Amino acid sequence: MTISVVPPDVDTPTVLIIDDTPANVRILVEYLEGRRVRVAVAQEGEEGLARAEFVQPDLILLDVMMPGMDGFETCRRLKASAGTREIPVIFMTSLSETHDKLTGFAAGGVDYVTKPFQLDEVWARITTHLALRSAQRRLAEQNAQLQQEIAMRRRAEADLKTANDALEARVAERTAELVRTNASLEQKIAEYDQAQRRIDYMAHHDALTGLPNRVLLEDRINQAIAQARRHQDEMVAQLHIDLDHFKTINDSLGNQTGDRLLQAVANRLQQCTREGDSLGCLGGNGFGVCLPALPTSHDAALVASKVLESLGRPFAVDGQELHVSASIGVSLFPSDGSDASALLRAANAAMYKAKEKGRGNYQFFTAALHEAAKRRMAATNQLRQALAQDEFSVYYQPQVDMESGRIFSAEALLRWTPPGRAPRSCVEFIAIAEETGIIVPIGEWVLRQACMQLRRWRDGGHPDMRIAVNLSARQFAQANLTDFVAQVIEETGIPADALELEITESVTMQPSDENIAVLHQLSNLGVQLSIDDFGTGYSSLAYLQNFPIHALKIDRSFVIGINEETHDVAIVAAIIAMAHSLHLNLIAEGVDSAEHVSFLTAHGCLAAQGFYYSQAVPADAFTRLLDERNRAPDGSGTANAAMGRSVSD
């Protein structure tokens, strides 16, 4: 549909925007001025009233929620003034309640646009009311002129019959013009109705696939539930279909190819549904299917199987053959929920269960999933509250040169102390933090706290101390990671090479250009990089050669088995030998006994951490430990030699 720049019957209209949000004003000004509309701006109600009196705009866009005088009161005062009462007012608001809209219309508004803006919708409403305003002005002018001419006819009636005939002819001419004007107004109203229908369609359908969006799908689910309540032997099934690894397609082939694949998936899903089923988009790469009037849950399983089989066939997109799979969650009315929102939540939880089961399958919702979801939500809320209320703390476990016993570094370990309880290890809640993404702000907090503490240690007489901080996979995926690390180093004033970031093998298992680039960026800052829990994941020599890794941390599960009849002895010896050959530093975790120390030092690993030396302790306790262990008799010596010697010896 082509949108005209300015309505054909409006001569360069003027629009006054009254809004206290600069971002909203900037978007609207740029958009309207691009369509040859003069724009005036006011930032609050009183200023808007003055500007309206002075500028006399053709239309006013008025924000409802403003400091001081709100939009409703501003509109009432505009309508109370003779100079501005005829100017049409369109409210801009994020309010959606019916009584809010009624308040706006009662105050004198003619229409609403909803935030966030759909600019095409804003333009459609503006052009409609500008046209109506123009037509109303012409009609008023014509009516005034007609009344004047009628008065003239009456005055001339007594004097000249011929003048009366001429006047009547003139009246007839003007009447015909009025008919034409009324016909034009009716056309404008019809165009407004058409635009309104288009707006309604856009508000309830996905722009990419044309399928119903979540709002419309929820309405259809509720209709299906209402029908099932009337026929108590029927059930309703809700399917949540999520494409597996869809981000890989977007990242490798581009968003345009991804969009066309989503359109192809939508077309194929339509072929899997019956007449009366409702297919909709849930956002991103998720789809929902409502199956009404089902006699048994087995019928829902058949549809889910049909969808998996259909999506399993290759897609031809842009001359390429693409393969996708899907994870499907299934929920049922009445057992899993009594309304659309409940069924959608249950289907979503079941979908995640399908992903945990290996993807490419379907799972029905169960009570256990519901309880797990509630626990995750409760834990997530607790973590957010803990971060906001400063319930987290950082403990430090020493990293020791096993030959001299001196502490050369500390690993920063997160602890959570809920009110009235003892500190809790991060192991209990870190998985939920990773899953929900709250690990990112928590991890940034830990990094800043650890670097600040290192600055205090170095200033307090331990200038060679280092710090090791764990970096989660979720943090690693953040676009601004390198900038944030550089900012913390600059803020705390520590040397970049005194900071060691520990990454998991899961990061190095995906040697993408982005991952490699981030690691090199961090290394170029001077930051040291180590592989945490080495040997427990996908231990490949390839990534050790391709990535700028400085050190390996032997996982404690291997170190613990050194004194037992296991293969751990051979594994630890092999890891040490490999690190030496690749010139990588080494540190062993879980060193809990003198036997561990003896074995490791004999094989060339001279750096360790574990309960043999100390558990993780608060900063003040670590400071005392540092002062005791690193107080050399001659006042000299360094605590950083162990990592270097573990490679060079």
XYZ file of C-alpha atoms in Angstrom:
649
model
C 0.000 0.000 0.000
C 1.459 3.407 -1.044
C 1.295 6.092 1.667
C 0.999 9.640 0.338
C 3.478 12.201 1.638
C 0.804 14.826 2.429
C -2.978 14.404 2.087
C -4.006 15.826 -1.320
C -6.476 18.303 0.204
C -4.086 19.699 2.881
C -1.611 22.542 2.162
C 1.533 21.664 4.140
C -0.157 20.982 7.481
C 1.286 21.864 10.880
C 1.388 19.259 13.675
C 2.127 20.163 17.308
C 3.766 17.354 19.367
C 3.369 17.641 23.165
C 5.564 14.933 24.742
C 8.191 14.940 27.499
C 10.138 11.985 26.046
C 12.891 13.254 23.670
C 13.274 9.855 21.970
C 9.563 9.763 21.044
C 9.674 13.390 19.837
C 12.775 12.774 17.722
C 11.252 9.740 15.987
C 7.986 11.577 15.228
C 9.688 14.806 14.064
C 11.993 12.947 11.673
C 9.115 10.872 10.338
C 6.649 13.779 9.852
C 9.163 16.239 8.418
C 10.088 13.545 5.872
C 6.468 13.785 4.717
C 6.515 17.592 4.316
C 4.710 18.269 7.574
C 5.640 21.317 9.634
C 6.280 20.232 13.208
C 6.158 22.231 16.425
C 7.199 20.707 19.767
C 6.344 21.270 23.402
C 7.688 19.239 26.321
C 4.881 19.641 28.840
C 1.228 20.699 29.152
C 1.565 24.421 29.988
C 4.069 24.944 27.215
C 1.833 22.987 24.850
C -1.157 25.274 25.596
C 0.900 28.372 24.816
C 2.353 26.851 21.655
C -1.084 25.786 20.439
C -2.457 29.341 20.853
C 0.542 30.827 19.031
C 1.111 28.263 16.239
C -2.546 27.315 15.627
C -1.603 23.835 14.337
C -3.839 21.691 12.188
C -3.513 18.738 14.586
C -2.010 17.974 18.011
C -0.234 14.736 19.062
C -0.576 14.715 22.876
C 1.217 12.362 25.308
C -1.061 11.164 28.132
C 1.563 10.512 30.837
C 3.529 13.742 31.481
C 4.910 15.333 34.636
C 2.794 18.135 36.012
C -0.314 18.521 33.876
C -1.162 15.191 32.220
C -2.501 14.802 28.697
C -6.165 14.552 29.718
C -6.106 17.893 31.586
C -4.120 19.533 28.780
C -6.751 18.399 26.284
C -9.594 19.731 28.469
C -7.947 23.165 28.586
C -7.340 23.138 24.843
C -11.037 22.450 24.293
C -12.006 25.165 26.769
C -10.181 27.832 24.770
C -11.942 29.452 21.820
C -8.648 29.675 19.943
C -7.827 25.958 20.145
C -11.062 24.062 20.762
C -11.477 23.088 17.100
C -7.986 21.594 16.746
C -8.212 17.767 16.680
C -6.193 16.023 19.419
C -4.770 12.512 19.054
C -3.567 10.967 22.313
C -0.256 9.028 22.462
C -0.218 6.454 25.251
C 0.823 3.004 26.363
C -2.425 2.745 28.368
C -4.783 0.122 26.969
C -7.651 0.006 29.457
C -11.075 0.935 28.088
C -11.761 3.487 30.855
C -8.485 5.269 29.950
C -9.645 5.624 26.365
C -13.093 6.799 27.495
C -11.408 9.425 29.675
C -9.465 10.633 26.649
C -12.543 10.878 24.456
C -14.440 12.632 27.260
C -11.620 15.172 27.480
C -12.079 15.996 23.792
C -9.602 13.685 22.025
C -10.535 12.321 18.616
C -8.254 9.268 18.468
C -5.464 7.228 20.108
C -2.095 5.891 18.992
C -0.418 3.308 21.179
C 3.239 3.202 22.303
C 5.580 1.788 21.150
C 4.700 3.500 17.862
C 3.831 1.785 14.625
C 4.731 4.795 12.461
C 2.524 3.691 9.555
C -0.407 3.550 11.975
C 0.467 7.027 13.348
C 0.609 8.427 9.804
C -2.694 6.773 8.842
C -4.452 8.326 11.816
C -2.854 11.761 11.265
C -3.769 11.920 7.570
C -7.331 10.816 8.292
C -7.920 13.521 10.893
C -6.136 16.181 8.833
C -8.475 15.362 5.964
C -11.495 15.487 8.263
C -10.259 18.798 9.692
C -9.839 20.236 6.191
C -13.273 19.062 5.118
C -14.854 20.495 8.246
C -13.201 23.862 7.622
C -14.420 23.981 4.033
C -17.897 22.972 5.112
C -17.971 25.691 7.780
C -16.759 28.281 5.326
C -19.302 27.239 2.742
C -22.103 27.231 5.277
C -21.145 30.723 6.433
C -21.046 31.937 2.883
C -24.397 30.317 2.189
C -25.971 32.023 5.191
C -24.625 35.357 4.048
C -26.054 34.867 0.582
C -29.439 33.858 1.984
C -29.486 37.072 4.023
C -28.637 39.055 0.907
C -31.448 37.319 -0.975
C -33.959 38.263 1.699
C -32.873 41.906 1.696
C -33.046 42.023 -2.086
C -36.407 40.235 -2.281
C -38.425 43.383 -1.594
C -36.513 45.427 -4.175
C -35.954 43.259 -7.215
C -37.524 40.076 -8.400
C -34.671 39.533 -10.804
C -32.132 39.746 -8.006
C -34.158 37.105 -6.181
C -33.985 34.799 -9.187
C -30.215 35.287 -9.421
C -29.801 34.619 -5.741
C -31.813 31.418 -5.936
C -29.619 30.274 -8.795
C -26.592 30.986 -6.656
C -28.095 29.029 -3.764
C -28.704 26.091 -6.056
C -25.101 26.201 -7.209
C -23.814 26.246 -3.663
C -26.126 23.414 -2.679
C -24.679 21.269 -5.440
C -21.206 22.065 -4.188
C -22.242 21.065 -0.681
C -23.509 17.746 -2.010
C -20.161 17.174 -3.676
C -18.383 18.082 -0.440
C -20.556 15.654 1.533
C -19.813 12.948 -1.018
C -16.073 13.630 -0.608
C -16.423 13.454 3.156
C -18.185 10.098 2.908
C -15.309 8.836 0.755
C -12.807 9.986 3.352
C -14.769 8.180 6.046
C -14.742 5.010 3.935
C -10.975 5.336 3.509
C -10.629 5.792 7.275
C -12.628 2.600 7.879
C -10.373 0.739 5.464
C -7.263 2.078 7.208
C -8.727 1.058 10.571
C -9.299 -2.487 9.320
C -5.692 -2.570 8.137
C -4.494 -1.366 11.509
C -6.551 -4.028 13.279
C -5.060 -6.707 11.014
C -1.515 -5.511 11.697
C -2.201 -5.485 15.439
C -3.247 -9.160 15.441
C -0.977 -10.782 12.835
C 2.734 -11.452 12.483
C 4.260 -9.134 9.872
C 6.652 -11.782 8.493
C 4.444 -14.868 8.147
C 0.960 -13.338 8.161
C -0.044 -15.819 10.885
C -2.050 -14.754 13.956
C 0.219 -13.329 16.641
C 0.185 -14.304 20.318
C -2.697 -11.923 21.136
C -5.010 -13.380 18.500
C -3.868 -16.942 19.215
C -4.699 -16.519 22.924
C -8.176 -15.335 21.975
C -8.715 -18.415 19.804
C -7.399 -20.698 22.549
C -9.901 -19.190 24.998
C -12.686 -19.718 22.446
C -11.660 -23.366 22.105
C -11.648 -23.728 25.902
C -15.132 -22.197 26.131
C -16.379 -24.705 23.556
C -14.727 -27.601 25.414
C -16.468 -26.533 28.624
C -19.822 -26.892 26.841
C -18.828 -30.380 25.648
C -17.258 -31.954 28.703
C -15.998 -35.019 26.818
C -13.623 -32.887 24.715
C -10.176 -31.485 25.467
C -8.007 -28.754 23.966
C -4.313 -29.256 23.167
C -1.752 -26.478 22.810
C 1.527 -27.140 20.967
C 4.593 -24.901 21.385
C 6.902 -25.535 18.402
C 10.420 -24.092 18.649
C 12.977 -24.527 15.867
C 16.249 -26.018 17.117
C 19.531 -24.114 16.571
C 17.781 -21.499 14.430
C 20.339 -18.878 15.530
C 23.005 -20.845 13.646
C 21.127 -20.290 10.380
C 20.796 -16.560 11.034
C 24.461 -16.264 12.023
C 25.806 -18.276 9.092
C 23.400 -17.404 6.249
C 21.976 -14.050 7.329
C 18.659 -12.812 8.678
C 17.039 -12.614 5.245
C 17.559 -16.329 4.659
C 16.344 -16.980 8.212
C 13.188 -14.948 7.553
C 12.424 -16.846 4.356
C 12.973 -20.128 6.182
C 10.444 -19.045 8.839
C 7.934 -18.281 6.074
C 8.526 -21.727 4.569
C 8.106 -23.349 7.997
C 4.834 -21.449 8.517
C 3.509 -22.698 5.170
C 4.431 -26.276 6.005
C 2.863 -26.066 9.465
C -0.392 -24.889 7.878
C -0.429 -28.133 5.914
C -0.189 -30.102 9.170
C -3.284 -28.551 10.773
C -6.953 -29.377 10.407
C -9.761 -27.017 9.591
C -10.647 -25.400 12.894
C -7.108 -25.612 14.307
C -5.363 -22.305 15.035
C -1.740 -21.760 14.015
C 0.064 -18.651 15.227
C 3.461 -17.062 15.799
C 4.766 -16.836 19.373
C 7.703 -14.598 18.499
C 11.217 -15.315 17.259
C 11.331 -18.823 15.843
C 8.438 -20.156 17.927
C 5.019 -21.238 16.672
C 1.870 -22.258 18.513
C -0.914 -24.600 17.399
C -4.244 -24.822 19.203
C -6.065 -28.126 18.629
C -9.718 -27.854 19.741
C -12.303 -30.586 20.257
C -9.901 -33.502 20.780
C -11.311 -36.746 22.160
C -7.962 -37.984 23.617
C -4.407 -36.809 24.195
C -3.281 -39.394 21.653
C -4.661 -37.153 18.906
C -2.365 -34.333 20.054
C 0.593 -36.749 19.945
C -0.311 -37.679 16.360
C -0.299 -34.037 15.315
C 3.042 -33.428 17.071
C 4.536 -36.457 15.290
C 3.169 -35.201 11.985
C 4.770 -31.792 12.562
C 8.157 -33.341 13.418
C 8.015 -35.520 10.299
C 7.013 -32.586 8.098
C 9.707 -30.239 9.404
C 12.261 -33.015 9.107
C 12.073 -32.815 5.309
C 14.577 -30.381 3.740
C 13.608 -26.809 2.846
C 14.671 -25.142 -0.399
C 15.529 -21.520 0.436
C 17.472 -19.165 -1.830
C 18.794 -22.052 -3.857
C 20.039 -23.870 -0.760
C 18.804 -27.028 0.919
C 18.286 -26.318 4.621
C 17.513 -28.815 7.361
C 15.829 -27.956 10.654
C 14.365 -29.831 13.556
C 11.938 -28.726 16.229
C 11.285 -29.275 19.909
C 7.580 -29.424 20.760
C 5.845 -28.975 24.090
C 2.233 -30.118 24.504
C -0.251 -28.987 27.161
C -3.885 -30.029 27.600
C -7.086 -28.444 28.832
C -8.417 -29.043 31.423
C -5.577 -30.937 33.107
C -2.756 -28.419 32.533
C -4.541 -25.071 32.717
C -7.901 -23.352 32.656
C -7.114 -20.501 30.266
C -4.909 -19.593 27.313
C -2.102 -18.091 29.371
C -1.807 -21.193 31.541
C -1.799 -23.548 28.543
C 0.858 -21.474 26.766
C 3.075 -21.453 29.874
C 2.685 -25.195 30.298
C 3.440 -25.884 26.622
C 6.505 -23.660 26.853
C 7.801 -25.571 29.880
C 7.222 -28.887 28.075
C 9.067 -27.524 25.018
C 12.164 -26.843 27.134
C 11.892 -30.380 28.468
C 11.947 -31.610 24.856
C 15.149 -29.629 24.268
C 16.690 -31.208 27.378
C 15.763 -34.628 25.966
C 17.967 -34.011 22.933
C 15.727 -31.824 20.725
C 13.785 -33.054 17.708
C 11.035 -34.616 19.887
C 7.822 -33.718 21.690
C 7.022 -33.840 25.400
C 3.747 -33.504 27.292
C 3.524 -31.147 30.245
C 3.621 -32.798 33.691
C 3.166 -31.645 37.263
C 6.897 -32.146 37.790
C 7.630 -29.645 35.037
C 5.258 -27.198 36.693
C 7.026 -27.523 40.024
C 10.433 -27.207 38.358
C 9.309 -24.064 36.537
C 8.023 -22.587 39.798
C 11.305 -23.387 41.520
C 13.290 -21.791 38.689
C 11.123 -18.679 38.809
C 11.405 -18.426 42.582
C 15.171 -18.926 42.455
C 15.502 -16.350 39.670
C 13.554 -13.791 41.681
C 15.695 -14.537 44.736
C 18.881 -14.023 42.718
C 17.684 -10.704 41.326
C 16.730 -9.603 44.831
C 20.070 -10.797 46.206
C 21.978 -8.718 43.642
C 19.836 -5.654 44.347
C 20.148 -6.021 48.140
C 23.895 -6.728 48.205
C 23.578 -10.295 49.516
C 26.472 -11.595 47.391
C 30.078 -11.691 48.527
C 33.361 -12.890 47.050
C 35.513 -15.522 48.759
C 39.097 -16.229 47.726
C 40.977 -19.523 47.531
C 44.778 -19.249 47.403
C 46.792 -20.561 44.473
C 50.139 -21.722 45.831
C 53.680 -22.424 44.670
C 53.966 -25.970 46.042
C 57.767 -25.829 46.360
C 57.934 -22.631 48.429
C 54.413 -22.640 49.886
C 53.976 -19.018 48.841
C 50.638 -17.681 47.568
C 50.972 -16.124 44.121
C 47.284 -15.749 43.156
C 43.709 -16.171 44.348
C 40.639 -17.548 42.617
C 37.536 -15.399 43.207
C 34.539 -17.560 44.161
C 30.997 -16.264 44.514
C 29.019 -16.779 47.716
C 25.402 -15.931 48.475
C 24.331 -15.150 52.038
C 20.525 -14.971 52.286
C 19.265 -13.085 55.363
C 19.616 -15.193 58.486
C 21.474 -18.027 56.709
C 25.050 -19.147 56.223
C 26.906 -18.358 52.958
C 25.976 -20.687 50.092
C 28.329 -21.948 47.388
C 27.661 -20.796 43.837
C 27.235 -24.436 42.733
C 23.705 -24.401 44.188
C 22.410 -21.555 42.032
C 24.833 -20.900 39.177
C 22.982 -23.135 36.686
C 19.756 -21.166 37.145
C 21.675 -17.901 36.846
C 23.181 -19.133 33.562
C 19.809 -20.263 32.229
C 18.024 -16.988 33.013
C 20.868 -14.660 31.992
C 21.216 -13.007 35.410
C 24.725 -14.500 35.493
C 25.809 -11.545 33.320
C 25.244 -8.743 35.882
C 26.386 -11.078 38.687
C 29.571 -11.949 36.798
C 30.305 -8.287 36.100
C 29.877 -7.537 39.808
C 32.282 -10.364 40.777
C 34.924 -9.207 38.279
C 34.827 -5.623 39.554
C 34.910 -6.714 43.241
C 37.814 -9.114 42.653
C 39.902 -6.534 40.782
C 39.245 -3.923 43.478
C 40.409 -6.408 46.122
C 43.528 -7.238 44.112
C 44.319 -3.516 43.992
C 44.118 -3.399 47.810
C 46.427 -6.423 48.178
C 49.001 -5.048 45.778
C 48.929 -1.652 47.534
C 49.150 -3.405 50.924
C 52.548 -4.959 50.397
C 51.932 -7.774 47.889
C 52.777 -6.121 44.558
C 53.078 -9.412 42.651
C 49.665 -10.820 43.584
C 47.335 -11.982 40.813
C 43.616 -12.755 40.642
C 41.676 -15.456 38.735
C 38.000 -14.919 37.882
C 35.641 -17.408 36.260
C 33.961 -16.289 33.033
C 30.650 -17.998 32.201
C 29.657 -18.962 28.671
C 26.751 -16.504 28.895
C 29.135 -13.658 29.773
C 31.463 -14.699 26.983
C 28.620 -14.236 24.485
C 28.095 -10.579 25.462
C 29.054 -8.177 22.675
C 30.704 -5.680 25.037
C 32.765 -8.165 27.079
C 36.196 -6.884 26.032
C 35.195 -3.254 26.589
C 33.860 -4.089 30.054
C 37.043 -5.961 31.077
C 39.176 -3.054 29.819
C 37.000 -0.603 31.754
C 37.376 -2.563 35.026
C 41.151 -2.812 34.570
C 41.344 0.945 34.016
C 39.028 1.752 36.948
C 40.923 -0.427 39.446
C 44.400 0.360 38.132
C 45.634 -3.247 38.146
C 48.060 -4.521 35.489
C 46.176 -6.399 32.799
C 48.489 -9.420 33.103
C 47.622 -9.714 36.812
C 44.077 -10.713 35.806
C 43.402 -14.279 34.704
C 40.016 -15.143 33.188
C 39.032 -18.793 33.474
C 36.823 -20.083 30.648
C 35.158 -23.470 30.356
C 35.828 -25.999 27.640
C 32.257 -25.451 26.372
C 33.391 -22.057 25.018
C 36.337 -23.566 23.173
C 34.182 -26.383 21.785
C 32.644 -23.782 19.440
C 35.661 -22.299 17.630
C 33.658 -19.696 15.695
C 35.223 -16.544 14.263
C 33.434 -14.570 16.978
C 34.810 -16.728 19.820
C 38.338 -16.624 18.486
C 38.101 -12.847 17.960
C 36.948 -12.248 21.552
C 39.727 -14.390 22.995
C 42.335 -12.561 20.941
C 40.874 -9.194 21.980
C 41.172 -10.178 25.653
C 44.676 -11.519 25.118
C 45.688 -8.312 23.337
C 44.616 -6.393 26.442
C 47.255 -8.374 28.304
C 44.734 -10.496 30.219
C 45.769 -14.105 30.913
C 43.372 -16.853 29.758
C 43.085 -20.342 31.239
C 40.913 -23.402 30.618
C 39.030 -24.324 33.796
C 38.301 -27.959 34.754
C 40.503 -29.158 31.918
C 39.939 -32.752 30.835
C 36.245 -32.983 31.769
C 34.922 -31.767 28.445
C 35.953 -31.901 24.813
C 39.707 -31.741 25.320
C 41.087 -31.098 21.836
C 44.640 -30.089 20.991
C 43.223 -28.060 18.094
C 41.718 -25.334 20.235
C 44.793 -25.201 22.444
C 46.774 -24.349 19.323
C 44.225 -21.992 17.727
C 43.190 -20.056 20.833
C 45.453 -17.686 22.830
C 45.338 -19.871 25.956
C 47.993 -19.284 28.616
C 47.217 -21.970 31.214
C 45.329 -25.177 31.998
C 43.646 -26.031 35.301
C 43.670 -29.781 35.955
C 40.203 -30.710 37.198
C 39.962 -31.798 40.831
C 38.182 -35.029 39.846
C 41.474 -36.296 38.371
C 43.653 -35.005 41.212
C 41.489 -36.698 43.864
C 42.069 -40.082 42.199
C 45.855 -39.846 42.277
C 46.107 -41.986 45.431
C 43.729 -44.657 44.149
C 43.953 -47.540 41.696
C 42.468 -45.553 38.792
C 43.455 -44.185 35.420
C 43.587 -40.696 36.936
C 47.330 -40.971 37.558
C 47.982 -41.547 33.860
C 45.541 -38.795 32.859
C 47.157 -36.208 35.138
C 50.640 -37.176 33.958
C 49.506 -36.901 30.337
C 47.943 -33.459 30.889
C 51.157 -32.206 32.527
C 53.292 -33.571 29.693
C 50.987 -32.041 27.075
C 51.049 -28.631 28.784
C 54.855 -28.715 28.893
C 55.062 -29.558 25.188
C 52.658 -26.728 24.302
C 54.388 -24.281 26.685
C 51.226 -23.754 28.707
C 51.163 -22.959 32.409
C 49.551 -25.461 34.777
C 47.672 -25.389 38.062
C 46.078 -28.362 39.778
C 42.727 -28.058 41.547
C 41.567 -30.170 44.475
C 44.994 -30.665 46.072
C 43.945 -31.981 49.477
C 46.926 -33.981 50.754
C 50.716 -34.146 50.931
C 50.588 -37.162 48.593
C 48.912 -34.986 45.948
C 51.652 -32.387 46.355
C 54.396 -34.981 46.083
C 52.985 -36.564 42.909
C 52.326 -33.267 41.141
C 55.695 -31.676 41.907
C 57.475 -34.866 40.880
C 55.769 -34.687 37.485
C 56.448 -30.986 36.948
C 53.235 -29.277 38.071
C 54.273 -26.748 40.700
C 51.114 -24.639 41.163
C 48.027 -25.796 43.041
C 44.946 -24.873 44.995
C 42.936 -27.012 47.369
C 42.025 -27.715 50.977
C 45.603 -28.829 51.721
C 46.456 -25.126 51.643
C 43.144 -23.445 52.414
C 39.485 -23.454 51.573
C 37.959 -20.315 50.063
C 37.772 -17.570 52.700
C 36.542 -13.957 52.920
C 38.881 -11.159 51.839
C 40.018 -10.193 55.355
C 40.861 -13.799 56.250
C 42.710 -14.212 52.954
C 44.712 -11.052 53.695
C 45.882 -12.551 57.014
C 46.760 -15.798 55.253
C 48.689 -13.875 52.623
C 50.645 -11.918 55.233
C 51.573 -15.117 57.090
C 52.617 -17.293 54.134
C 54.379 -14.683 51.998
C 56.468 -13.020 54.729
C 59.930 -14.011 53.494
C 62.673 -14.079 56.178
C 64.876 -11.751 54.146
C 61.966 -9.542 53.065
C 62.456 -10.482 49.440
C 61.158 -13.041 46.996
C 58.280 -13.343 44.600
C 55.057 -15.289 44.755
C 54.567 -15.630 40.988
C 57.298 -18.070 40.019
C 55.264 -21.292 40.207
C 53.210 -20.815 37.068
C 56.264 -20.026 34.971
C 58.384 -22.878 36.374
C 55.612 -25.420 35.785
C 56.224 -24.926 32.052
C 59.911 -24.156 31.790
C 61.255 -26.872 34.103
